[in-house]
Coordinates of N, CA and C and ligand atoms in Angstrom, one line a residue:
M245 N 186.9 -58.6 74.2 CA 186.8 -59.5 73.2 C 185.4 -60.4 72.8
I246 N 185.5 -60.8 74.0 CA 183.9 -61.8 74.0 C 182.9 -61.1 75.5
V247 N 181.8 -60.4 75.0 CA 180.9 -60.3 76.3 C 179.7 -61.3 76.1
M248 N 179.3 -61.7 77.3 CA 177.7 -62.5 77.2 C 177.1 -61.9 78.1
K249 N 175.9 -61.7 77.8 CA 174.9 -60.7 78.9 C 174.1 -61.4 79.0
N250 N 173.5 -61.9 80.2 CA 172.4 -62.3 80.6 C 171.7 -63.4 79.4
I251 N 172.5 -64.6 79.4 CA 172.2 -65.8 78.7 C 171.4 -66.7 79.5
S252 N 170.2 -67.4 78.8 CA 169.8 -68.3 79.3 C 169.8 -69.3 78.2
K253 N 169.5 -70.4 78.5 CA 168.9 -71.3 77.5 C 168.4 -72.4 78.1
I254 N 167.1 -72.6 77.4 CA 166.2 -73.5 77.4 C 165.9 -74.6 76.5
Y255 N 166.4 -76.0 76.9 CA 166.2 -77.0 76.0 C 165.1 -77.5 76.1
S256 N 164.3 -77.6 75.2 CA 162.7 -78.3 75.2 C 163.2 -79.8 74.3
R257 N 162.6 -80.6 75.4 CA 162.4 -82.1 74.8 C 161.4 -82.8 74.7
G258 N 160.3 -82.9 74.2 CA 158.8 -83.1 73.9 C 158.2 -82.0 75.1
D259 N 157.8 -82.5 76.3 CA 156.9 -81.6 76.9 C 158.0 -81.2 78.2
K260 N 159.3 -81.4 78.0 CA 160.4 -81.8 79.2 C 161.2 -80.5 78.8
K261 N 161.5 -79.5 79.9 CA 162.6 -78.2 79.8 C 163.6 -78.6 80.5
V262 N 164.5 -78.0 80.3 CA 165.8 -78.4 80.9 C 166.6 -76.7 80.9
E263 N 166.4 -76.1 81.7 CA 167.1 -74.9 81.9 C 168.5 -74.9 82.0
A264 N 169.5 -75.3 80.9 CA 170.7 -75.0 80.9 C 171.5 -74.0 81.2
L265 N 171.1 -73.3 81.3 CA 171.8 -71.6 81.5 C 171.0 -70.4 82.0
R266 N 171.4 -70.0 83.4 CA 170.2 -69.3 84.2 C 171.0 -67.7 84.1
S267 N 170.8 -66.8 83.4 CA 171.3 -65.7 83.2 C 173.1 -65.3 83.4
A268 N 173.5 -66.3 82.6 CA 175.2 -66.1 82.9 C 175.6 -64.5 82.1
N269 N 176.5 -64.3 82.9 CA 177.1 -63.2 82.1 C 178.8 -63.5 82.1
L270 N 179.5 -63.0 81.3 CA 180.8 -63.3 81.2 C 181.7 -62.5 80.2
T271 N 182.6 -62.4 80.6 CA 183.7 -61.2 79.7 C 185.4 -61.7 79.5
V272 N 185.9 -62.0 78.2 CA 186.7 -62.4 77.8 C 187.8 -61.4 77.2
N273 N 188.9 -60.9 77.7 CA 189.8 -60.6 77.2 C 190.8 -60.8 76.4
Q274 N 190.9 -60.0 75.2 CA 191.5 -60.5 73.8 C 193.1 -61.0 74.8
G275 N 193.2 -62.4 74.2 CA 194.5 -63.0 74.2 C 194.4 -63.8 75.4
E276 N 194.0 -63.5 76.6 CA 193.7 -64.3 77.2 C 193.5 -65.7 77.3
I277 N 193.7 -66.7 78.0 CA 192.9 -68.1 78.4 C 192.0 -68.5 79.3
F278 N 190.9 -68.3 79.0 CA 189.8 -68.5 79.8 C 189.2 -69.9 79.7
G279 N 189.2 -70.0 81.3 CA 188.3 -71.3 81.6 C 187.3 -71.5 81.7
I280 N 186.4 -72.5 81.7 CA 185.1 -72.6 81.9 C 184.9 -73.8 83.2
V281 N 184.8 -74.0 84.1 CA 185.3 -75.3 85.0 C 183.6 -75.8 85.7
G282 N 183.3 -77.0 85.9 CA 182.1 -77.3 87.0 C 182.0 -78.7 86.2
Y283 N 181.0 -79.3 87.2 CA 180.8 -80.8 87.0 C 180.3 -81.1 86.0
S284 N 179.5 -82.1 85.5 CA 178.8 -82.8 84.5 C 177.5 -82.2 84.4
G285 N 177.0 -81.5 83.5 CA 175.6 -81.1 83.4 C 175.4 -79.8 83.9
A286 N 176.8 -79.1 84.1 CA 176.2 -77.4 84.8 C 176.0 -76.5 83.9
G287 N 176.4 -76.8 82.3 CA 175.9 -76.0 81.5 C 177.0 -75.7 80.8
K288 N 178.3 -75.9 81.0 CA 179.6 -75.4 80.2 C 179.7 -75.4 79.2
S289 N 179.5 -76.6 78.3 CA 179.0 -76.9 76.8 C 178.2 -76.2 76.2
T290 N 177.2 -75.9 76.9 CA 176.3 -75.1 75.9 C 176.5 -73.7 76.2
L291 N 177.2 -73.3 77.3 CA 177.9 -71.8 77.5 C 178.8 -71.4 76.3
L292 N 179.7 -72.3 76.2 CA 180.9 -72.2 75.1 C 180.0 -72.2 73.6
R293 N 179.4 -73.2 73.5 CA 178.6 -73.3 72.4 C 177.8 -71.9 71.5
C294 N 177.2 -71.2 72.8 CA 176.5 -70.0 72.6 C 177.3 -68.9 72.2
I295 N 178.7 -68.9 71.8 CA 179.9 -68.2 71.7 C 180.0 -68.0 70.0
N296 N 179.9 -69.2 69.8 CA 179.8 -69.1 68.2 C 178.7 -69.3 67.6
M297 N 177.6 -69.4 68.2 CA 176.1 -69.8 68.3 C 176.0 -71.3 67.6
L298 N 176.4 -72.0 68.0 CA 176.2 -73.5 67.5 C 175.1 -74.1 68.4
E299 N 174.7 -72.7 69.7 CA 173.2 -72.8 70.2 C 173.1 -71.4 70.4
R300 N 172.0 -71.3 69.9 CA 171.2 -70.0 70.1 C 170.8 -69.8 71.5
P301 N 171.1 -68.6 72.2 CA 170.3 -68.6 73.5 C 169.2 -68.0 73.6
T302 N 168.1 -68.8 74.5 CA 167.0 -68.1 74.7 C 166.9 -67.0 74.9
T303 N 167.7 -66.3 75.6 CA 167.5 -65.0 76.4 C 169.0 -64.5 76.2
G304 N 169.2 -63.2 76.0 CA 170.6 -62.5 75.9 C 171.2 -62.2 74.7
I305 N 172.5 -61.8 75.3 CA 173.2 -61.0 74.3 C 174.4 -61.7 74.2
V306 N 175.1 -62.1 72.9 CA 176.8 -62.4 73.0 C 177.2 -61.4 71.7
K307 N 178.2 -60.5 72.2 CA 179.0 -60.0 71.3 C 180.4 -60.4 71.4
I308 N 180.9 -60.1 70.0 CA 182.7 -60.4 70.2 C 183.0 -59.2 69.1
R309 N 183.9 -58.6 69.9 CA 184.2 -57.0 69.7 C 182.9 -56.4 69.7
D310 N 182.9 -55.1 68.5 CA 181.9 -54.9 68.1 C 180.6 -55.6 67.5
M311 N 180.5 -57.0 67.3 CA 179.5 -57.6 66.3 C 178.4 -58.4 67.3
E312 N 177.3 -58.3 67.4 CA 176.3 -58.8 68.1 C 176.1 -59.9 67.4
M313 N 176.4 -61.3 67.7 CA 176.4 -62.6 67.3 C 175.2 -63.1 67.2
T314 N 174.4 -62.5 68.0 CA 173.0 -63.1 68.7 C 171.8 -62.2 67.7
S315 N 172.2 -61.3 66.8 CA 171.3 -60.7 65.9 C 171.6 -60.8 64.5
L316 N 172.7 -61.8 64.1 CA 173.0 -62.0 62.9 C 172.1 -63.1 62.1
N317 N 172.1 -63.0 61.0 CA 171.3 -63.9 60.3 C 172.3 -64.9 59.7
D318 N 171.7 -66.3 59.1 CA 172.4 -67.2 58.8 C 173.9 -67.2 58.1
T319 N 173.5 -66.3 57.2 CA 175.1 -66.1 56.1 C 176.1 -65.3 56.9
Q320 N 175.6 -64.2 57.7 CA 176.2 -63.6 58.6 C 177.1 -64.5 59.4
L321 N 176.1 -65.1 60.0 CA 176.6 -66.2 61.1 C 177.7 -67.3 60.8
Q322 N 177.8 -67.7 59.6 CA 178.9 -68.5 58.7 C 180.2 -67.8 58.3
Q323 N 180.0 -66.6 58.2 CA 181.0 -65.1 57.9 C 181.6 -65.3 59.1
A324 N 181.0 -65.0 60.5 CA 181.7 -64.6 61.6 C 182.0 -66.1 62.1
R325 N 181.8 -67.3 62.0 CA 182.1 -68.6 62.6 C 183.8 -68.8 62.3
R326 N 183.6 -68.3 60.7 CA 185.1 -68.4 60.1 C 186.4 -67.9 60.9
K327 N 186.2 -66.9 61.8 CA 187.2 -66.2 62.8 C 187.2 -66.8 64.0
I328 N 186.6 -68.1 64.7 CA 186.0 -68.6 65.6 C 186.8 -70.2 65.5
G329 N 187.7 -70.6 65.9 CA 187.7 -71.8 65.7 C 187.4 -72.7 67.0
M330 N 187.3 -74.2 66.5 CA 186.8 -74.9 67.6 C 187.6 -76.5 67.8
I331 N 187.8 -76.9 69.0 CA 188.3 -78.2 68.9 C 187.5 -78.9 69.9
F332 N 187.2 -80.4 70.0 CA 186.5 -80.9 70.4 C 187.1 -82.4 71.7
Q333 N 186.5 -82.6 72.4 CA 186.9 -84.1 73.1 C 187.3 -85.3 72.0
H334 N 186.2 -85.5 70.9 CA 186.4 -87.0 70.3 C 187.4 -86.2 68.8
F335 N 187.8 -85.2 68.9 CA 188.7 -84.7 67.7 C 187.8 -84.4 66.7
N336 N 186.9 -85.1 66.1 CA 185.9 -84.8 65.1 C 186.6 -84.5 63.6
L337 N 187.6 -85.6 63.4 CA 188.0 -85.9 62.2 C 187.3 -86.5 61.2
L338 N 187.5 -85.9 60.0 CA 187.2 -86.8 58.7 C 187.6 -88.3 58.5
S339 N 187.5 -89.2 59.3 CA 188.3 -90.4 59.3 C 188.7 -91.3 58.0
S340 N 187.8 -90.7 56.9 CA 188.1 -91.3 55.6 C 189.1 -90.2 54.8
S341 N 189.5 -89.3 55.3 CA 190.4 -88.5 54.6 C 192.0 -88.1 55.2
T342 N 193.0 -87.8 54.8 CA 194.2 -87.8 55.4 C 194.8 -86.6 56.0
V343 N 195.5 -86.8 57.3 CA 195.8 -85.3 58.1 C 195.6 -84.2 56.9
F344 N 196.5 -84.2 55.8 CA 196.6 -83.2 55.2 C 195.0 -82.5 54.8
M345 N 194.3 -83.5 54.2 CA 193.0 -82.9 53.7 C 191.9 -82.6 54.9
N346 N 192.2 -83.2 56.1 CA 191.8 -82.7 57.2 C 191.8 -81.0 57.5
V347 N 192.9 -81.3 57.7 CA 193.5 -79.5 57.9 C 193.0 -78.8 56.5
A348 N 193.1 -78.7 55.4 CA 192.8 -78.6 54.3 C 191.2 -78.1 53.9
A349 N 190.8 -79.0 54.9 CA 189.1 -78.9 54.7 C 188.2 -77.8 55.0
P350 N 188.8 -76.6 55.7 CA 187.8 -75.4 56.3 C 188.4 -74.0 55.2
L351 N 189.9 -75.1 54.4 CA 190.3 -74.0 53.1 C 189.7 -74.3 52.2
R352 N 189.2 -75.4 51.7 CA 188.4 -75.9 50.7 C 187.4 -75.2 50.5
L353 N 186.4 -75.1 51.6 CA 185.4 -74.4 51.9 C 185.4 -73.4 51.3
T354 N 186.2 -72.3 51.5 CA 186.5 -70.8 51.0 C 186.9 -70.9 49.5
N355 N 186.9 -72.0 49.2 CA 187.6 -72.0 47.7 C 188.9 -71.2 47.9
T356 N 190.0 -71.6 48.9 CA 191.3 -71.0 48.6 C 192.0 -71.7 47.5
P357 N 192.6 -71.1 47.0 CA 193.8 -71.7 45.7 C 194.9 -72.6 46.0
K358 N 194.8 -74.1 45.3 CA 195.4 -74.9 45.8 C 197.3 -74.7 46.4
K359 N 197.9 -73.8 45.8 CA 199.0 -73.3 45.9 C 199.0 -72.7 47.2
E360 N 197.6 -71.8 47.5 CA 197.5 -71.3 49.2 C 197.4 -72.4 50.1
I361 N 196.6 -73.3 49.7 CA 196.4 -74.4 50.7 C 197.5 -75.1 50.9
E362 N 198.2 -75.7 49.9 CA 199.6 -76.5 50.2 C 200.3 -75.7 51.2
K363 N 200.6 -74.6 51.0 CA 201.4 -73.8 52.1 C 200.8 -73.5 53.2
K364 N 199.7 -73.1 53.4 CA 199.3 -73.1 54.5 C 199.0 -74.0 55.6
V365 N 198.6 -75.2 54.9 CA 198.6 -76.5 55.3 C 199.8 -77.3 55.9
S366 N 201.0 -76.9 55.1 CA 202.2 -77.2 55.6 C 202.8 -76.7 57.0
E367 N 202.8 -75.1 56.7 CA 202.6 -74.2 57.6 C 202.3 -74.6 59.2
L368 N 200.8 -75.3 59.1 CA 200.2 -75.2 60.1 C 200.7 -76.9 60.7
L369 N 200.7 -77.9 60.0 CA 201.5 -79.1 60.3 C 202.5 -79.1 61.1
N370 N 203.2 -78.1 60.6 CA 204.8 -77.8 61.0 C 204.7 -76.9 62.7
L371 N 203.8 -76.2 62.8 CA 203.4 -75.6 63.7 C 202.7 -76.8 64.9
V372 N 202.3 -78.1 64.6 CA 201.9 -78.7 65.8 C 202.6 -80.2 65.5
G373 N 203.2 -80.1 65.0 CA 204.8 -81.1 64.9 C 204.2 -82.0 64.3
L374 N 203.4 -82.1 63.4 CA 202.8 -83.4 62.6 C 203.1 -83.6 61.1
S375 N 204.3 -82.3 60.7 CA 204.9 -82.4 59.2 C 204.8 -84.1 58.6
E376 N 205.5 -84.7 59.5 CA 205.6 -86.2 58.6 C 204.4 -87.0 58.6
Q377 N 203.2 -86.7 59.5 CA 202.3 -87.2 59.2 C 200.9 -87.0 57.9
A378 N 201.4 -86.1 57.4 CA 200.4 -86.0 56.5 C 200.0 -86.6 55.5
S379 N 200.2 -87.7 55.3 CA 199.4 -88.6 54.3 C 198.7 -89.4 55.2
A380 N 199.2 -89.6 56.4 CA 198.3 -90.7 57.3 C 196.5 -90.4 57.5
Y381 N 196.1 -91.2 58.2 CA 194.8 -91.1 58.0 C 194.7 -91.4 59.3
P382 N 193.5 -90.5 60.2 CA 193.3 -90.3 61.9 C 193.5 -91.7 62.3
S383 N 193.0 -92.5 61.8 CA 193.3 -94.0 62.5 C 194.2 -94.8 63.2
Q384 N 195.6 -94.3 61.9 CA 196.7 -94.3 62.0 C 197.8 -93.3 63.7
L385 N 196.6 -92.5 63.9 CA 197.5 -91.6 64.8 C 196.9 -91.6 66.1
S386 N 197.9 -91.1 67.4 CA 197.7 -91.4 68.8 C 196.8 -90.2 68.7
G387 N 195.8 -90.3 69.9 CA 194.9 -89.7 70.7 C 195.6 -88.3 70.6
G388 N 196.6 -88.3 71.1 CA 197.5 -86.4 71.2 C 197.4 -85.8 69.7
Q389 N 197.9 -87.1 68.7 CA 198.2 -86.7 67.7 C 196.8 -86.1 66.7
K390 N 195.6 -86.8 67.2 CA 194.6 -86.2 66.5 C 193.9 -85.0 67.3
Q391 N 194.4 -84.8 68.4 CA 193.8 -83.7 68.6 C 195.0 -82.6 68.1
R392 N 196.0 -82.8 67.9 CA 196.6 -81.8 67.2 C 196.3 -81.4 65.7
V393 N 196.0 -82.3 64.8 CA 195.3 -82.2 63.9 C 194.2 -81.5 63.7
G394 N 193.2 -81.8 64.8 CA 192.0 -80.6 65.0 C 192.6 -79.4 65.4
I395 N 193.2 -79.3 66.1 CA 194.3 -77.5 66.4 C 194.6 -77.0 65.4
A396 N 195.3 -77.7 64.5 CA 195.8 -77.4 63.0 C 194.8 -76.9 62.3
R397 N 193.6 -77.9 62.1 CA 192.5 -77.7 60.8 C 191.9 -76.4 61.8
S398 N 191.5 -76.2 63.2 CA 191.3 -75.3 63.7 C 191.5 -73.4 63.6
L399 N 192.8 -73.6 63.2 CA 193.6 -72.5 63.0 C 193.6 -72.1 61.5
A400 N 193.1 -73.0 60.4 CA 193.3 -72.8 59.2 C 192.6 -71.6 58.6
N401 N 191.9 -70.9 59.1 CA 191.2 -69.3 58.8 C 191.5 -68.6 59.7
E402 N 192.7 -68.7 59.9 CA 193.3 -67.6 60.8 C 192.5 -67.1 62.2
P403 N 191.7 -67.7 62.7 CA 190.7 -67.3 63.7 C 191.3 -66.1 64.8
E404 N 190.5 -65.2 65.4 CA 190.8 -65.0 66.5 C 190.7 -65.6 67.8
I405 N 189.6 -66.5 67.9 CA 189.2 -67.1 69.2 C 189.2 -68.4 69.0
L406 N 189.9 -69.0 69.8 CA 189.9 -70.6 70.1 C 189.1 -71.2 71.0
L407 N 188.1 -72.1 70.7 CA 187.1 -72.4 72.0 C 187.4 -74.3 71.9
C408 N 187.7 -74.6 73.2 CA 188.0 -75.3 73.5 C 187.0 -76.2 74.3
D409 N 186.2 -77.4 73.6 CA 185.7 -78.2 74.5 C 185.8 -79.9 75.0
E410 N 186.3 -80.0 76.2 CA 187.3 -80.7 76.9 C 187.8 -81.3 76.1
A411 N 189.0 -80.3 75.8 CA 189.9 -80.9 74.1 C 191.3 -81.8 74.7
T412 N 191.2 -82.1 76.2 CA 192.2 -82.8 76.9 C 191.5 -84.5 77.6
S413 N 190.1 -84.0 77.6 CA 189.5 -85.1 78.6 C 189.4 -86.7 78.0
A414 N 190.0 -86.8 76.8 CA 189.9 -88.1 76.3 C 191.9 -88.4 76.4
L415 N 192.4 -87.6 76.9 CA 194.0 -88.0 76.8 C 194.4 -88.4 77.9
D416 N 195.7 -89.3 78.1 CA 196.0 -89.7 79.6 C 197.1 -88.2 79.7
P417 N 197.3 -88.3 81.1 CA 197.9 -86.7 81.9 C 199.0 -86.2 81.2
E418 N 200.2 -87.3 80.6 CA 201.3 -86.7 79.4 C 200.6 -85.9 78.2
T419 N 200.1 -87.0 77.9 CA 199.6 -86.4 76.4 C 198.7 -84.9 76.9
T420 N 198.2 -84.5 77.5 CA 197.2 -83.5 78.0 C 198.2 -82.4 78.4
D421 N 199.3 -82.8 78.8 CA 200.5 -81.7 79.2 C 200.8 -81.1 77.7
S422 N 201.5 -82.2 77.2 CA 201.9 -81.5 75.8 C 201.0 -80.9 74.9
I423 N 199.6 -81.4 74.8 CA 198.7 -80.4 74.1 C 198.1 -79.0 75.1
L424 N 198.2 -78.9 76.0 CA 198.0 -77.6 77.0 C 199.3 -77.1 76.7
E425 N 200.4 -77.6 76.7 CA 201.9 -76.7 76.2 C 201.5 -76.1 75.0
L426 N 201.2 -76.7 73.5 CA 200.7 -76.5 72.3 C 199.7 -75.3 72.5
L427 N 198.7 -75.8 73.5 CA 197.7 -74.3 73.4 C 198.4 -73.3 74.0
M428 N 199.3 -73.3 74.6 CA 199.8 -71.8 75.4 C 200.7 -71.4 74.5
A429 N 201.4 -72.2 73.7 CA 202.5 -71.7 72.6 C 201.6 -71.1 71.5
I430 N 200.7 -71.5 71.1 CA 199.5 -70.6 69.9 C 199.3 -69.4 70.8
N431 N 198.7 -69.3 71.9 CA 198.1 -68.1 72.4 C 199.1 -67.4 72.3
R432 N 200.3 -67.3 72.8 CA 201.4 -66.2 72.9 C 201.9 -66.2 71.3
Q433 N 202.3 -67.1 70.5 CA 202.8 -66.5 69.1 C 201.7 -66.3 68.4
L434 N 200.2 -66.6 68.3 CA 199.3 -65.9 67.3 C 198.3 -65.1 68.0
N435 N 198.8 -64.6 69.3 CA 198.1 -63.9 70.1 C 196.5 -64.1 69.8
L436 N 196.4 -65.6 70.1 CA 195.2 -66.4 70.0 C 194.3 -66.0 71.2
T437 N 192.9 -65.3 71.7 CA 191.8 -65.7 73.0 C 191.8 -67.1 72.7
I438 N 191.9 -68.0 73.9 CA 191.1 -69.2 74.1 C 190.3 -69.2 75.2
V439 N 188.9 -70.1 74.7 CA 188.4 -70.2 76.1 C 188.2 -71.8 76.0
L440 N 188.4 -72.3 77.2 CA 188.0 -73.8 77.3 C 187.3 -74.4 78.4
V441 N 186.8 -75.0 78.0 CA 185.8 -76.2 78.7 C 186.5 -77.1 79.5
T442 N 186.4 -77.4 80.9 CA 186.8 -78.4 81.5 C 186.3 -79.3 82.5
H443 N 186.5 -80.3 83.1 CA 185.9 -80.7 84.3 C 186.9 -80.9 85.1
E444 N 188.1 -80.5 84.3 CA 189.6 -80.8 85.4 C 190.0 -79.5 86.1
M445 N 190.6 -79.8 87.1 CA 191.1 -78.1 87.6 C 192.2 -78.3 87.3
N446 N 193.1 -79.4 87.5 CA 194.3 -79.1 86.8 C 194.8 -78.4 85.4
V447 N 193.9 -78.6 84.6 CA 193.8 -77.9 83.6 C 193.7 -76.4 83.2
I448 N 192.8 -75.9 84.5 CA 192.7 -74.9 84.8 C 194.0 -73.9 85.7
K449 N 194.5 -75.0 86.5 CA 195.5 -74.2 87.2 C 196.9 -73.9 86.3
K450 N 196.8 -75.1 85.2 CA 197.7 -75.4 84.5 C 197.9 -74.0 83.5
I451 N 196.9 -73.7 82.6 CA 197.0 -73.0 81.9 C 196.3 -71.2 81.4
C452 N 194.9 -71.3 82.6 CA 194.4 -70.2 82.3 C 194.8 -69.1 83.1
D453 N 194.5 -67.9 82.5 CA 194.8 -66.6 83.1 C 193.3 -66.3 84.3
R454 N 192.3 -66.6 83.5 CA 191.1 -66.1 84.6 C 189.9 -67.4 84.2
V455 N 189.0 -67.7 85.2 CA 188.0 -68.7 85.2 C 186.5 -68.5 86.0
A456 N 186.0 -69.3 84.9 CA 184.4 -68.6 85.5 C 184.0 -70.1 86.2
V457 N 183.8 -70.6 87.3 CA 182.9 -71.9 87.9 C 181.4 -71.5 87.7
M458 N 180.9 -72.8 87.2 CA 179.8 -73.0 86.7 C 178.9 -74.5 87.9
E459 N 177.6 -74.0 88.4 CA 177.0 -74.8 88.7 C 175.3 -74.7 88.7
K460 N 174.8 -75.9 87.6 CA 173.5 -75.9 87.6 C 173.1 -74.5 86.9
G461 N 173.8 -74.5 85.8 CA 173.3 -73.2 84.8 C 173.7 -71.8 85.2
L462 N 174.4 -71.8 86.6 CA 174.7 -70.5 87.1 C 176.3 -70.4 87.1
I463 N 176.9 -69.0 86.6 CA 178.1 -69.1 87.2 C 178.0 -68.4 88.4
I464 N 179.0 -69.3 89.5 CA 178.9 -69.0 90.8 C 180.0 -68.2 91.1
E465 N 181.0 -68.3 90.3 CA 182.5 -67.0 90.7 C 183.2 -67.1 89.3
Q466 N 183.7 -65.8 89.1 CA 184.6 -65.7 88.2 C 185.8 -64.7 88.3
G467 N 186.7 -65.0 87.8 CA 187.8 -64.3 88.4 C 189.6 -64.9 88.0
H468 N 190.2 -64.0 88.6 CA 191.9 -64.7 88.2 C 192.1 -66.0 89.0
V469 N 192.4 -67.0 88.4 CA 192.6 -68.5 88.7 C 193.6 -68.3 90.1
I470 N 194.8 -67.3 90.0 CA 195.7 -67.3 91.6 C 194.8 -66.9 92.8
D471 N 193.8 -66.1 92.7 CA 193.1 -65.5 93.7 C 192.0 -66.3 94.2
L472 N 191.3 -67.2 92.7 CA 190.4 -68.2 93.3 C 190.9 -69.4 93.9
F473 N 192.2 -70.1 93.2 CA 192.6 -71.3 93.5 C 193.4 -71.4 93.9
T474 N 194.5 -70.5 94.1 CA 195.5 -70.9 94.9 C 196.5 -70.3 95.9
R475 N 195.4 -69.0 96.4 CA 195.7 -68.6 97.5 C 195.0 -69.0 98.8
P476 N 196.0 -69.3 99.6 CA 195.1 -69.9 101.1 C 193.6 -69.7 101.2
Ligands
ADP198 P1 178.7 -79.7 80.7 O1 179.1 -78.9 79.2 O2 178.6 -78.9 81.9 O3 178.4 -80.9 81.3 P2 175.7 -79.4 79.0 O4 175.9 -77.5 78.7 O5 176.1 -80.1 78.4 O6 176.9 -78.9 80.5 O7 174.3 -79.4 79.7 C1 173.6 -78.8 80.3 C2 172.3 -79.2 80.7 O8 171.7 -79.4 79.6 C3 172.1 -80.6 81.2 O9 171.2 -80.8 82.1 C4 172.3 -81.5 79.5 O10 171.4 -82.5 79.9 C5 171.4 -80.7 78.9 N1 171.1 -80.2 77.4 C6 172.7 -80.3 76.9 N2 172.3 -80.2 75.6 C7 170.7 -80.8 75.6 C8 170.3 -80.8 74.3 N3 170.6 -80.7 73.0 N4 168.9 -81.1 74.4 C9 168.2 -81.4 75.6 N5 169.1 -81.0 76.7 C10 170.4 -80.6 76.7
ADP199 P1 189.9 -85.5 47.1 O1 189.8 -87.2 46.9 O2 189.0 -84.9 47.9 O3 189.9 -84.9 45.7 P2 193.1 -86.0 47.6 O4 193.2 -87.1 48.1 O5 192.8 -86.2 45.7 O6 191.4 -85.3 47.7 O7 193.9 -84.4 47.3 C1 193.3 -83.5 46.9 C2 194.9 -82.4 46.6 O8 195.1 -82.0 48.1 C3 195.8 -83.0 46.0 O9 195.7 -82.9 44.1 C4 197.0 -82.4 46.6 O10 197.5 -81.3 46.0 C5 196.6 -82.2 48.0 N1 197.3 -83.2 48.7 C6 196.7 -84.1 49.3 N2 197.5 -84.9 50.5 C7 198.7 -84.4 50.5 C8 199.7 -84.3 51.0 N3 200.0 -85.3 52.0 N4 200.6 -83.2 51.1 C9 200.1 -82.5 50.3 N5 199.3 -82.2 49.5 C10 198.4 -83.1 49.3

C-alpha cells in the first residue's frame, strides 16, 4: 500500500542543517495498523509527513499503490491527498466553527452538494459518537471529543489511509484507550490503513500490527509487534 525507499530529509535553517531522516525504508500493507515509535526528535513526524508530502523528502521515493507521490506536481498532489486523512496531537480544529462545520470543511472544499454534506456529516458524527454535539464549538468539548471531531473530519473524503501524528499524546490514559478503540473499529469497519506516530510504547502494543523503531533519523528495527516487543 505504501512504499518508502531511501528517504532522506535535510532541513536547512540559515547555515545550519538538520539531517532528520537518513535513508529510511518502509512498507505498509493494505488494512494494517502500522506504528512508528521513538524518542522526541527521532524523525517520526517527518517520516509520516513524507507520506502525504506535507514534507518533500530530500531524496528517495514514496509510492502509494502505483502512484509515485514524489513525482506529482502540486495539483496532482492536492488530488492525491484527499485519499489520505490526517489527525494531530492538538486536533487542529477551526475554533470559530461548529463541530458540524469542522467535519463538513473538507467536503465544502470539493464543492459537495449541501444535501450530501448533511448526510455524510451526520453519518460521520454518528460513527464517532458525537451526533448530539453537532452544533457545539470546539471550546465546549473535552480533549477526547475534539479528537473524535478530528477523526470524523479526516474521514470525510473517504480516505484509504489515515495518518495519526501523536493523536493521543494530549489525552489522559482512559481517553487514550477510547480513541484507540475507535481507531481499531474504523480500521476494521472501513478497511482503512492506519499509520501512527507515537512516543508511547503502550499505544504500539495496544493497536499496532507492525512497527518501525526510529532513532536519530534511522529506522533501527521493523517488524511485527509480537516479535519485537512481547516475546522474551
Ligand atoms: P519526532 O517526530 O520523532 O519528534 P521530528 O520529525 O519532528 O521528530 O524531527 C526530527 C528532527 O528534525 C529534529 O531534530 C527536529 O528538530 C528537526 N526538524 C523537524 N522539523 C523541522 C523544521 N521544519 N525545520 C528544521 N528542523 C526541523
Ligand atoms: P457559514 O457561516 O460558513 O456559511 P453556517 O454555520 O451558516 O456556515 O452553516 C452552513 C450550512 O451548514 C447551514 O445552512 C446548514 O445547512 C449546515 N449546518 C451547519 N450546522 C449544522 C448542524 N448543526 N446540523 C445540520 N446542518 C448544519
